[in-house]
């Protein structure tokens, strides 16, 4: 795609959505640079176009041009995403180091993502949630203006990096017992995804993360009907899009909420389905954790049922 075509596409989508140049490009590039991109007089790098189109809620499939350095970044970044998604932290620091070595000083967007991944790794190996939240907020401020609160950020335009950072800030608030702040962020993100993001490919990657973390917090608050509704949305989206990373967890959270509502048969079915989904995905550790948890609480009969499925073919 020619430079003019990329710029023209960005311009047309920005006008269609009613965004000013200032709100679209803040933290990504200057207004002057965006004007040159839209006019076709400047070739933007891949990451800049990705961030702009993410804020516009558009697909990035047309972005086929890349330098050798950018292709290397994309390759390493995809490996990092895969490891974080699978909670596989072995070798992650090495990948982050490799990724960081490709980043130039003025590359704010990749620097932001690199900093975010280091914080996630640190929280898994040596958790300090207060410090983690501070660092995540500082990372978010790399592309968001100082002086506005979380409500202001959620009312603005967001890149996918910013969305994931916000999800992890909300998770940190839950760890500190500050659930209301976490819930406010997650509901804000849910509204944003419902009203802004039009690319289904990206929505099915980020939306379930919001639903799952929100269901955890509402389960803590004993808002069981809301938990069941959120989990049903997550279950449906997982099945419709063949994405099963969070599928068992939605089933389990739904089962726990049903138990609290004394819907024991439905709860048993949901918990058993969650167990079987973990088993089918080869997650033996989660299977055992679920069985032990239920046995240690009040559900010996369900725990015994799950034990009977340990030797499933």
GROMACS .gro file of C-alpha atoms in nm:
model
  313
    1UNK     CA    1   0.000   0.000   0.000
    2UNK     CA    2   0.140   0.342  -0.093
    3UNK     CA    3   0.211   0.611   0.162
    4UNK     CA    4  -0.081   0.820   0.034
    5UNK     CA    5  -0.321   0.529   0.070
    6UNK     CA    6  -0.222   0.464   0.431
    7UNK     CA    7  -0.250   0.833   0.519
    8UNK     CA    8  -0.575   0.873   0.333
    9UNK     CA    9  -0.721   0.572   0.514
   10UNK     CA   10  -0.624   0.716   0.855
   11UNK     CA   11  -0.764   1.058   0.763
   12UNK     CA   12  -1.096   0.919   0.640
   13UNK     CA   13  -1.146   0.695   0.943
   14UNK     CA   14  -1.056   0.977   1.182
   15UNK     CA   15  -1.309   1.212   1.021
   16UNK     CA   16  -1.575   0.939   1.009
   17UNK     CA   17  -1.536   0.878   1.384
   18UNK     CA   18  -1.527   1.246   1.469
   19UNK     CA   19  -1.183   1.253   1.633
   20UNK     CA   20  -0.949   1.550   1.633
   21UNK     CA   21  -0.587   1.505   1.533
   22UNK     CA   22  -0.482   1.600   1.887
   23UNK     CA   23  -0.681   1.327   2.064
   24UNK     CA   24  -0.591   1.063   1.807
   25UNK     CA   25  -0.215   1.110   1.808
   26UNK     CA   26  -0.137   1.216   2.167
   27UNK     CA   27   0.158   1.017   2.298
   28UNK     CA   28   0.211   0.851   1.959
   29UNK     CA   29   0.340   1.132   1.740
   30UNK     CA   30   0.304   1.508   1.703
   31UNK     CA   31   0.006   1.669   1.533
   32UNK     CA   32   0.244   1.789   1.263
   33UNK     CA   33   0.363   1.435   1.195
   34UNK     CA   34   0.004   1.306   1.181
   35UNK     CA   35  -0.081   1.578   0.929
   36UNK     CA   36   0.212   1.471   0.712
   37UNK     CA   37   0.107   1.105   0.738
   38UNK     CA   38  -0.250   1.191   0.640
   39UNK     CA   39  -0.126   1.407   0.353
   40UNK     CA   40   0.099   1.130   0.226
   41UNK     CA   41   0.422   1.326   0.266
   42UNK     CA   42   0.567   1.112   0.544
   43UNK     CA   43   0.615   0.736   0.569
   44UNK     CA   44   0.521   0.630   0.924
   45UNK     CA   45   0.684   0.330   1.086
   46UNK     CA   46   0.476   0.021   1.144
   47UNK     CA   47   0.428   0.072   1.518
   48UNK     CA   48   0.299   0.426   1.472
   49UNK     CA   49   0.038   0.313   1.221
   50UNK     CA   50  -0.060   0.019   1.444
   51UNK     CA   51  -0.116   0.248   1.742
   52UNK     CA   52  -0.315   0.502   1.540
   53UNK     CA   53  -0.538   0.237   1.381
   54UNK     CA   54  -0.591   0.072   1.720
   55UNK     CA   55  -0.722   0.399   1.860
   56UNK     CA   56  -0.945   0.424   1.554
   57UNK     CA   57  -1.066   0.068   1.618
   58UNK     CA   58  -0.958  -0.053   1.274
   59UNK     CA   59  -0.791  -0.368   1.152
   60UNK     CA   60  -0.418  -0.372   1.088
   61UNK     CA   61  -0.422  -0.651   0.829
   62UNK     CA   62  -0.338  -0.407   0.549
   63UNK     CA   63  -0.010  -0.311   0.717
   64UNK     CA   64   0.220  -0.535   0.518
   65UNK     CA   65   0.518  -0.302   0.483
   66UNK     CA   66   0.802  -0.348   0.733
   67UNK     CA   67   1.173  -0.299   0.757
   68UNK     CA   68   1.395  -0.591   0.857
   69UNK     CA   69   1.425  -0.442   1.206
   70UNK     CA   70   1.048  -0.409   1.240
   71UNK     CA   71   0.993  -0.768   1.129
   72UNK     CA   72   1.239  -0.882   1.397
   73UNK     CA   73   1.046  -0.682   1.656
   74UNK     CA   74   0.716  -0.836   1.544
   75UNK     CA   75   0.862  -1.187   1.567
   76UNK     CA   76   1.006  -1.138   1.918
   77UNK     CA   77   0.694  -0.957   2.037
   78UNK     CA   78   0.471  -1.245   1.924
   79UNK     CA   79   0.684  -1.486   2.129
   80UNK     CA   80   0.654  -1.260   2.434
   81UNK     CA   81   0.276  -1.238   2.397
   82UNK     CA   82   0.252  -1.617   2.367
   83UNK     CA   83   0.452  -1.672   2.685
   84UNK     CA   84   0.255  -1.419   2.889
   85UNK     CA   85  -0.075  -1.560   2.762
   86UNK     CA   86   0.028  -1.912   2.867
   87UNK     CA   87   0.178  -1.798   3.201
   88UNK     CA   88   0.509  -1.941   3.079
   89UNK     CA   89   0.780  -1.720   3.225
   90UNK     CA   90   1.079  -1.941   3.153
   91UNK     CA   91   1.303  -1.759   2.906
   92UNK     CA   92   1.078  -1.452   2.906
   93UNK     CA   93   1.345  -1.219   3.043
   94UNK     CA   94   1.581  -1.320   2.761
   95UNK     CA   95   1.313  -1.241   2.502
   96UNK     CA   96   1.245  -0.904   2.665
   97UNK     CA   97   1.618  -0.826   2.655
   98UNK     CA   98   1.627  -0.917   2.286
   99UNK     CA   99   1.322  -0.701   2.220
  100UNK     CA  100   1.469  -0.407   2.409
  101UNK     CA  101   1.790  -0.427   2.204
  102UNK     CA  102   1.588  -0.352   1.888
  103UNK     CA  103   1.423  -0.038   2.029
  104UNK     CA  104   1.553   0.307   1.943
  105UNK     CA  105   1.552   0.590   2.197
  106UNK     CA  106   1.265   0.775   2.030
  107UNK     CA  107   1.046   0.464   1.993
  108UNK     CA  108   0.794   0.538   2.269
  109UNK     CA  109   0.542   0.270   2.176
  110UNK     CA  110   0.778  -0.027   2.179
  111UNK     CA  111   0.950   0.115   2.488
  112UNK     CA  112   0.612   0.124   2.660
  113UNK     CA  113   0.539  -0.238   2.575
  114UNK     CA  114   0.887  -0.349   2.682
  115UNK     CA  115   0.850  -0.172   3.015
  116UNK     CA  116   0.507  -0.330   3.065
  117UNK     CA  117   0.638  -0.682   3.007
  118UNK     CA  118   0.920  -0.629   3.257
  119UNK     CA  119   0.667  -0.521   3.520
  120UNK     CA  120   0.453  -0.830   3.454
  121UNK     CA  121   0.757  -1.056   3.487
  122UNK     CA  122   0.862  -0.883   3.810
  123UNK     CA  123   0.513  -0.924   3.958
  124UNK     CA  124   0.520  -1.296   3.887
  125UNK     CA  125   0.863  -1.356   4.039
  126UNK     CA  126   0.863  -1.103   4.326
  127UNK     CA  127   0.518  -0.945   4.365
  128UNK     CA  128   0.484  -0.598   4.513
  129UNK     CA  129   0.143  -0.480   4.400
  130UNK     CA  130   0.166  -0.121   4.525
  131UNK     CA  131   0.494  -0.073   4.343
  132UNK     CA  132   0.359  -0.261   4.041
  133UNK     CA  133   0.059  -0.030   4.012
  134UNK     CA  134   0.280   0.278   4.035
  135UNK     CA  135   0.506   0.145   3.761
  136UNK     CA  136   0.212   0.048   3.540
  137UNK     CA  137   0.060   0.394   3.580
  138UNK     CA  138   0.395   0.551   3.488
  139UNK     CA  139   0.409   0.324   3.183
  140UNK     CA  140   0.058   0.428   3.084
  141UNK     CA  141   0.160   0.794   3.112
  142UNK     CA  142   0.416   0.741   2.837
  143UNK     CA  143   0.126   0.777   2.591
  144UNK     CA  144  -0.137   0.948   2.808
  145UNK     CA  145  -0.127   1.306   2.938
  146UNK     CA  146  -0.034   1.390   3.295
  147UNK     CA  147  -0.290   1.564   3.512
  148UNK     CA  148  -0.598   1.359   3.423
  149UNK     CA  149  -0.742   1.079   3.633
  150UNK     CA  150  -0.844   0.729   3.538
  151UNK     CA  151  -1.193   0.841   3.437
  152UNK     CA  152  -1.043   1.085   3.190
  153UNK     CA  153  -0.816   0.817   3.045
  154UNK     CA  154  -1.109   0.579   2.999
  155UNK     CA  155  -1.305   0.848   2.814
  156UNK     CA  156  -1.023   0.897   2.564
  157UNK     CA  157  -0.898   0.680   2.281
  158UNK     CA  158  -0.692   0.373   2.367
  159UNK     CA  159  -0.434   0.153   2.198
  160UNK     CA  160  -0.435  -0.220   2.271
  161UNK     CA  161  -0.119  -0.176   2.479
  162UNK     CA  162  -0.302   0.081   2.691
  163UNK     CA  163  -0.600  -0.152   2.734
  164UNK     CA  164  -0.382  -0.438   2.858
  165UNK     CA  165  -0.193  -0.207   3.095
  166UNK     CA  166  -0.525  -0.087   3.240
  167UNK     CA  167  -0.645  -0.446   3.287
  168UNK     CA  168  -0.331  -0.521   3.487
  169UNK     CA  169  -0.370  -0.206   3.697
  170UNK     CA  170  -0.720  -0.329   3.784
  171UNK     CA  171  -0.579  -0.671   3.877
  172UNK     CA  172  -0.331  -0.498   4.106
  173UNK     CA  173  -0.611  -0.310   4.279
  174UNK     CA  174  -0.785  -0.640   4.349
  175UNK     CA  175  -0.468  -0.782   4.504
  176UNK     CA  176  -0.457  -0.480   4.736
  177UNK     CA  177  -0.825  -0.513   4.829
  178UNK     CA  178  -0.915  -0.195   4.638
  179UNK     CA  179  -1.181  -0.371   4.434
  180UNK     CA  180  -1.404  -0.071   4.366
  181UNK     CA  181  -1.121   0.103   4.181
  182UNK     CA  182  -1.049  -0.213   3.983
  183UNK     CA  183  -1.415  -0.263   3.898
  184UNK     CA  184  -1.445   0.097   3.780
  185UNK     CA  185  -1.153   0.049   3.542
  186UNK     CA  186  -1.283  -0.281   3.404
  187UNK     CA  187  -1.638  -0.155   3.352
  188UNK     CA  188  -1.488   0.150   3.180
  189UNK     CA  189  -1.289  -0.078   2.949
  190UNK     CA  190  -1.595  -0.292   2.883
  191UNK     CA  191  -1.792   0.018   2.779
  192UNK     CA  192  -1.501   0.127   2.563
  193UNK     CA  193  -1.484  -0.208   2.385
  194UNK     CA  194  -1.862  -0.209   2.338
  195UNK     CA  195  -1.867   0.136   2.179
  196UNK     CA  196  -1.527   0.192   2.014
  197UNK     CA  197  -1.355  -0.124   1.894
  198UNK     CA  198  -1.492  -0.250   1.566
  199UNK     CA  199  -1.228  -0.509   1.478
  200UNK     CA  200  -1.358  -0.848   1.593
  201UNK     CA  201  -1.012  -1.006   1.580
  202UNK     CA  202  -0.881  -0.770   1.846
  203UNK     CA  203  -1.203  -0.773   2.047
  204UNK     CA  204  -1.191  -1.150   2.099
  205UNK     CA  205  -0.835  -1.117   2.233
  206UNK     CA  206  -0.897  -0.839   2.486
  207UNK     CA  207  -1.268  -0.856   2.577
  208UNK     CA  208  -1.254  -1.197   2.753
  209UNK     CA  209  -0.968  -1.069   2.972
  210UNK     CA  210  -1.190  -0.783   3.085
  211UNK     CA  211  -1.489  -1.013   3.148
  212UNK     CA  212  -1.282  -1.266   3.343
  213UNK     CA  213  -1.110  -1.016   3.571
  214UNK     CA  214  -1.441  -0.840   3.629
  215UNK     CA  215  -1.607  -1.172   3.720
  216UNK     CA  216  -1.331  -1.235   3.976
  217UNK     CA  217  -1.390  -0.902   4.146
  218UNK     CA  218  -1.769  -0.935   4.148
  219UNK     CA  219  -1.732  -1.287   4.288
  220UNK     CA  220  -1.533  -1.132   4.573
  221UNK     CA  221  -1.817  -0.884   4.625
  222UNK     CA  222  -2.081  -1.161   4.621
  223UNK     CA  223  -2.260  -1.014   4.318
  224UNK     CA  224  -2.335  -1.362   4.191
  225UNK     CA  225  -2.600  -1.281   3.929
  226UNK     CA  226  -2.360  -1.037   3.762
  227UNK     CA  227  -2.081  -1.298   3.774
  228UNK     CA  228  -2.300  -1.553   3.598
  229UNK     CA  229  -2.396  -1.300   3.329
  230UNK     CA  230  -2.032  -1.204   3.263
  231UNK     CA  231  -1.922  -1.568   3.253
  232UNK     CA  232  -2.201  -1.656   3.010
  233UNK     CA  233  -2.075  -1.379   2.781
  234UNK     CA  234  -1.719  -1.510   2.811
  235UNK     CA  235  -1.824  -1.871   2.748
  236UNK     CA  236  -2.023  -1.773   2.438
  237UNK     CA  237  -1.739  -1.560   2.298
  238UNK     CA  238  -1.483  -1.836   2.364
  239UNK     CA  239  -1.690  -2.093   2.176
  240UNK     CA  240  -1.784  -1.863   1.889
  241UNK     CA  241  -1.422  -1.768   1.823
  242UNK     CA  242  -1.243  -2.094   1.914
  243UNK     CA  243  -1.040  -1.925   2.188
  244UNK     CA  244  -1.021  -2.148   2.494
  245UNK     CA  245  -0.752  -2.000   2.720
  246UNK     CA  246  -1.009  -1.851   2.961
  247UNK     CA  247  -1.297  -2.086   2.874
  248UNK     CA  248  -1.246  -2.323   3.173
  249UNK     CA  249  -1.207  -2.030   3.412
  250UNK     CA  250  -1.539  -1.881   3.302
  251UNK     CA  251  -1.707  -2.217   3.365
  252UNK     CA  252  -1.553  -2.243   3.711
  253UNK     CA  253  -1.640  -1.888   3.817
  254UNK     CA  254  -1.994  -1.946   3.694
  255UNK     CA  255  -2.009  -2.271   3.892
  256UNK     CA  256  -1.889  -2.103   4.212
  257UNK     CA  257  -2.148  -1.825   4.170
  258UNK     CA  258  -2.424  -2.081   4.111
  259UNK     CA  259  -2.322  -2.265   4.427
  260UNK     CA  260  -2.361  -1.947   4.628
  261UNK     CA  261  -2.709  -1.911   4.480
  262UNK     CA  262  -2.782  -2.271   4.587
  263UNK     CA  263  -2.824  -2.386   4.227
  264UNK     CA  264  -2.629  -2.699   4.313
  265UNK     CA  265  -2.704  -2.914   4.008
  266UNK     CA  266  -2.622  -2.637   3.761
  267UNK     CA  267  -2.314  -2.551   3.965
  268UNK     CA  268  -2.194  -2.910   3.962
  269UNK     CA  269  -2.239  -2.927   3.584
  270UNK     CA  270  -2.048  -2.602   3.528
  271UNK     CA  271  -1.760  -2.702   3.759
  272UNK     CA  272  -1.733  -3.043   3.598
  273UNK     CA  273  -1.727  -2.887   3.251
  274UNK     CA  274  -1.456  -2.647   3.366
  275UNK     CA  275  -1.252  -2.936   3.503
  276UNK     CA  276  -1.291  -3.133   3.180
  277UNK     CA  277  -1.193  -2.828   2.973
  278UNK     CA  278  -0.873  -2.787   3.176
  279UNK     CA  279  -0.809  -3.159   3.134
  280UNK     CA  280  -0.863  -3.140   2.758
  281UNK     CA  281  -0.618  -2.850   2.741
  282UNK     CA  282  -0.362  -3.058   2.928
  283UNK     CA  283  -0.360  -2.832   3.233
  284UNK     CA  284  -0.316  -3.099   3.501
  285UNK     CA  285  -0.208  -2.841   3.760
  286UNK     CA  286  -0.535  -2.650   3.734
  287UNK     CA  287  -0.733  -2.975   3.748
  288UNK     CA  288  -0.565  -3.072   4.074
  289UNK     CA  289  -0.600  -2.722   4.219
  290UNK     CA  290  -0.974  -2.725   4.149
  291UNK     CA  291  -1.022  -3.070   4.300
  292UNK     CA  292  -0.824  -2.984   4.615
  293UNK     CA  293  -0.997  -2.648   4.653
  294UNK     CA  294  -1.342  -2.801   4.639
  295UNK     CA  295  -1.247  -3.077   4.880
  296UNK     CA  296  -1.100  -2.830   5.129
  297UNK     CA  297  -1.410  -2.612   5.126
  298UNK     CA  298  -1.748  -2.780   5.132
  299UNK     CA  299  -1.792  -2.982   4.817
  300UNK     CA  300  -1.673  -3.334   4.888
  301UNK     CA  301  -1.929  -3.485   4.651
  302UNK     CA  302  -1.816  -3.273   4.356
  303UNK     CA  303  -1.450  -3.327   4.445
  304UNK     CA  304  -1.508  -3.702   4.442
  305UNK     CA  305  -1.682  -3.673   4.105
  306UNK     CA  306  -1.380  -3.487   3.966
  307UNK     CA  307  -1.146  -3.750   4.108
  308UNK     CA  308  -1.338  -4.008   3.909
  309UNK     CA  309  -1.252  -3.820   3.590
  310UNK     CA  310  -0.876  -3.814   3.647
  311UNK     CA  311  -0.829  -4.121   3.431
  312UNK     CA  312  -1.041  -4.002   3.142
  313UNK     CA  313  -0.921  -4.126   2.802
   0.00000   0.00000   0.00000
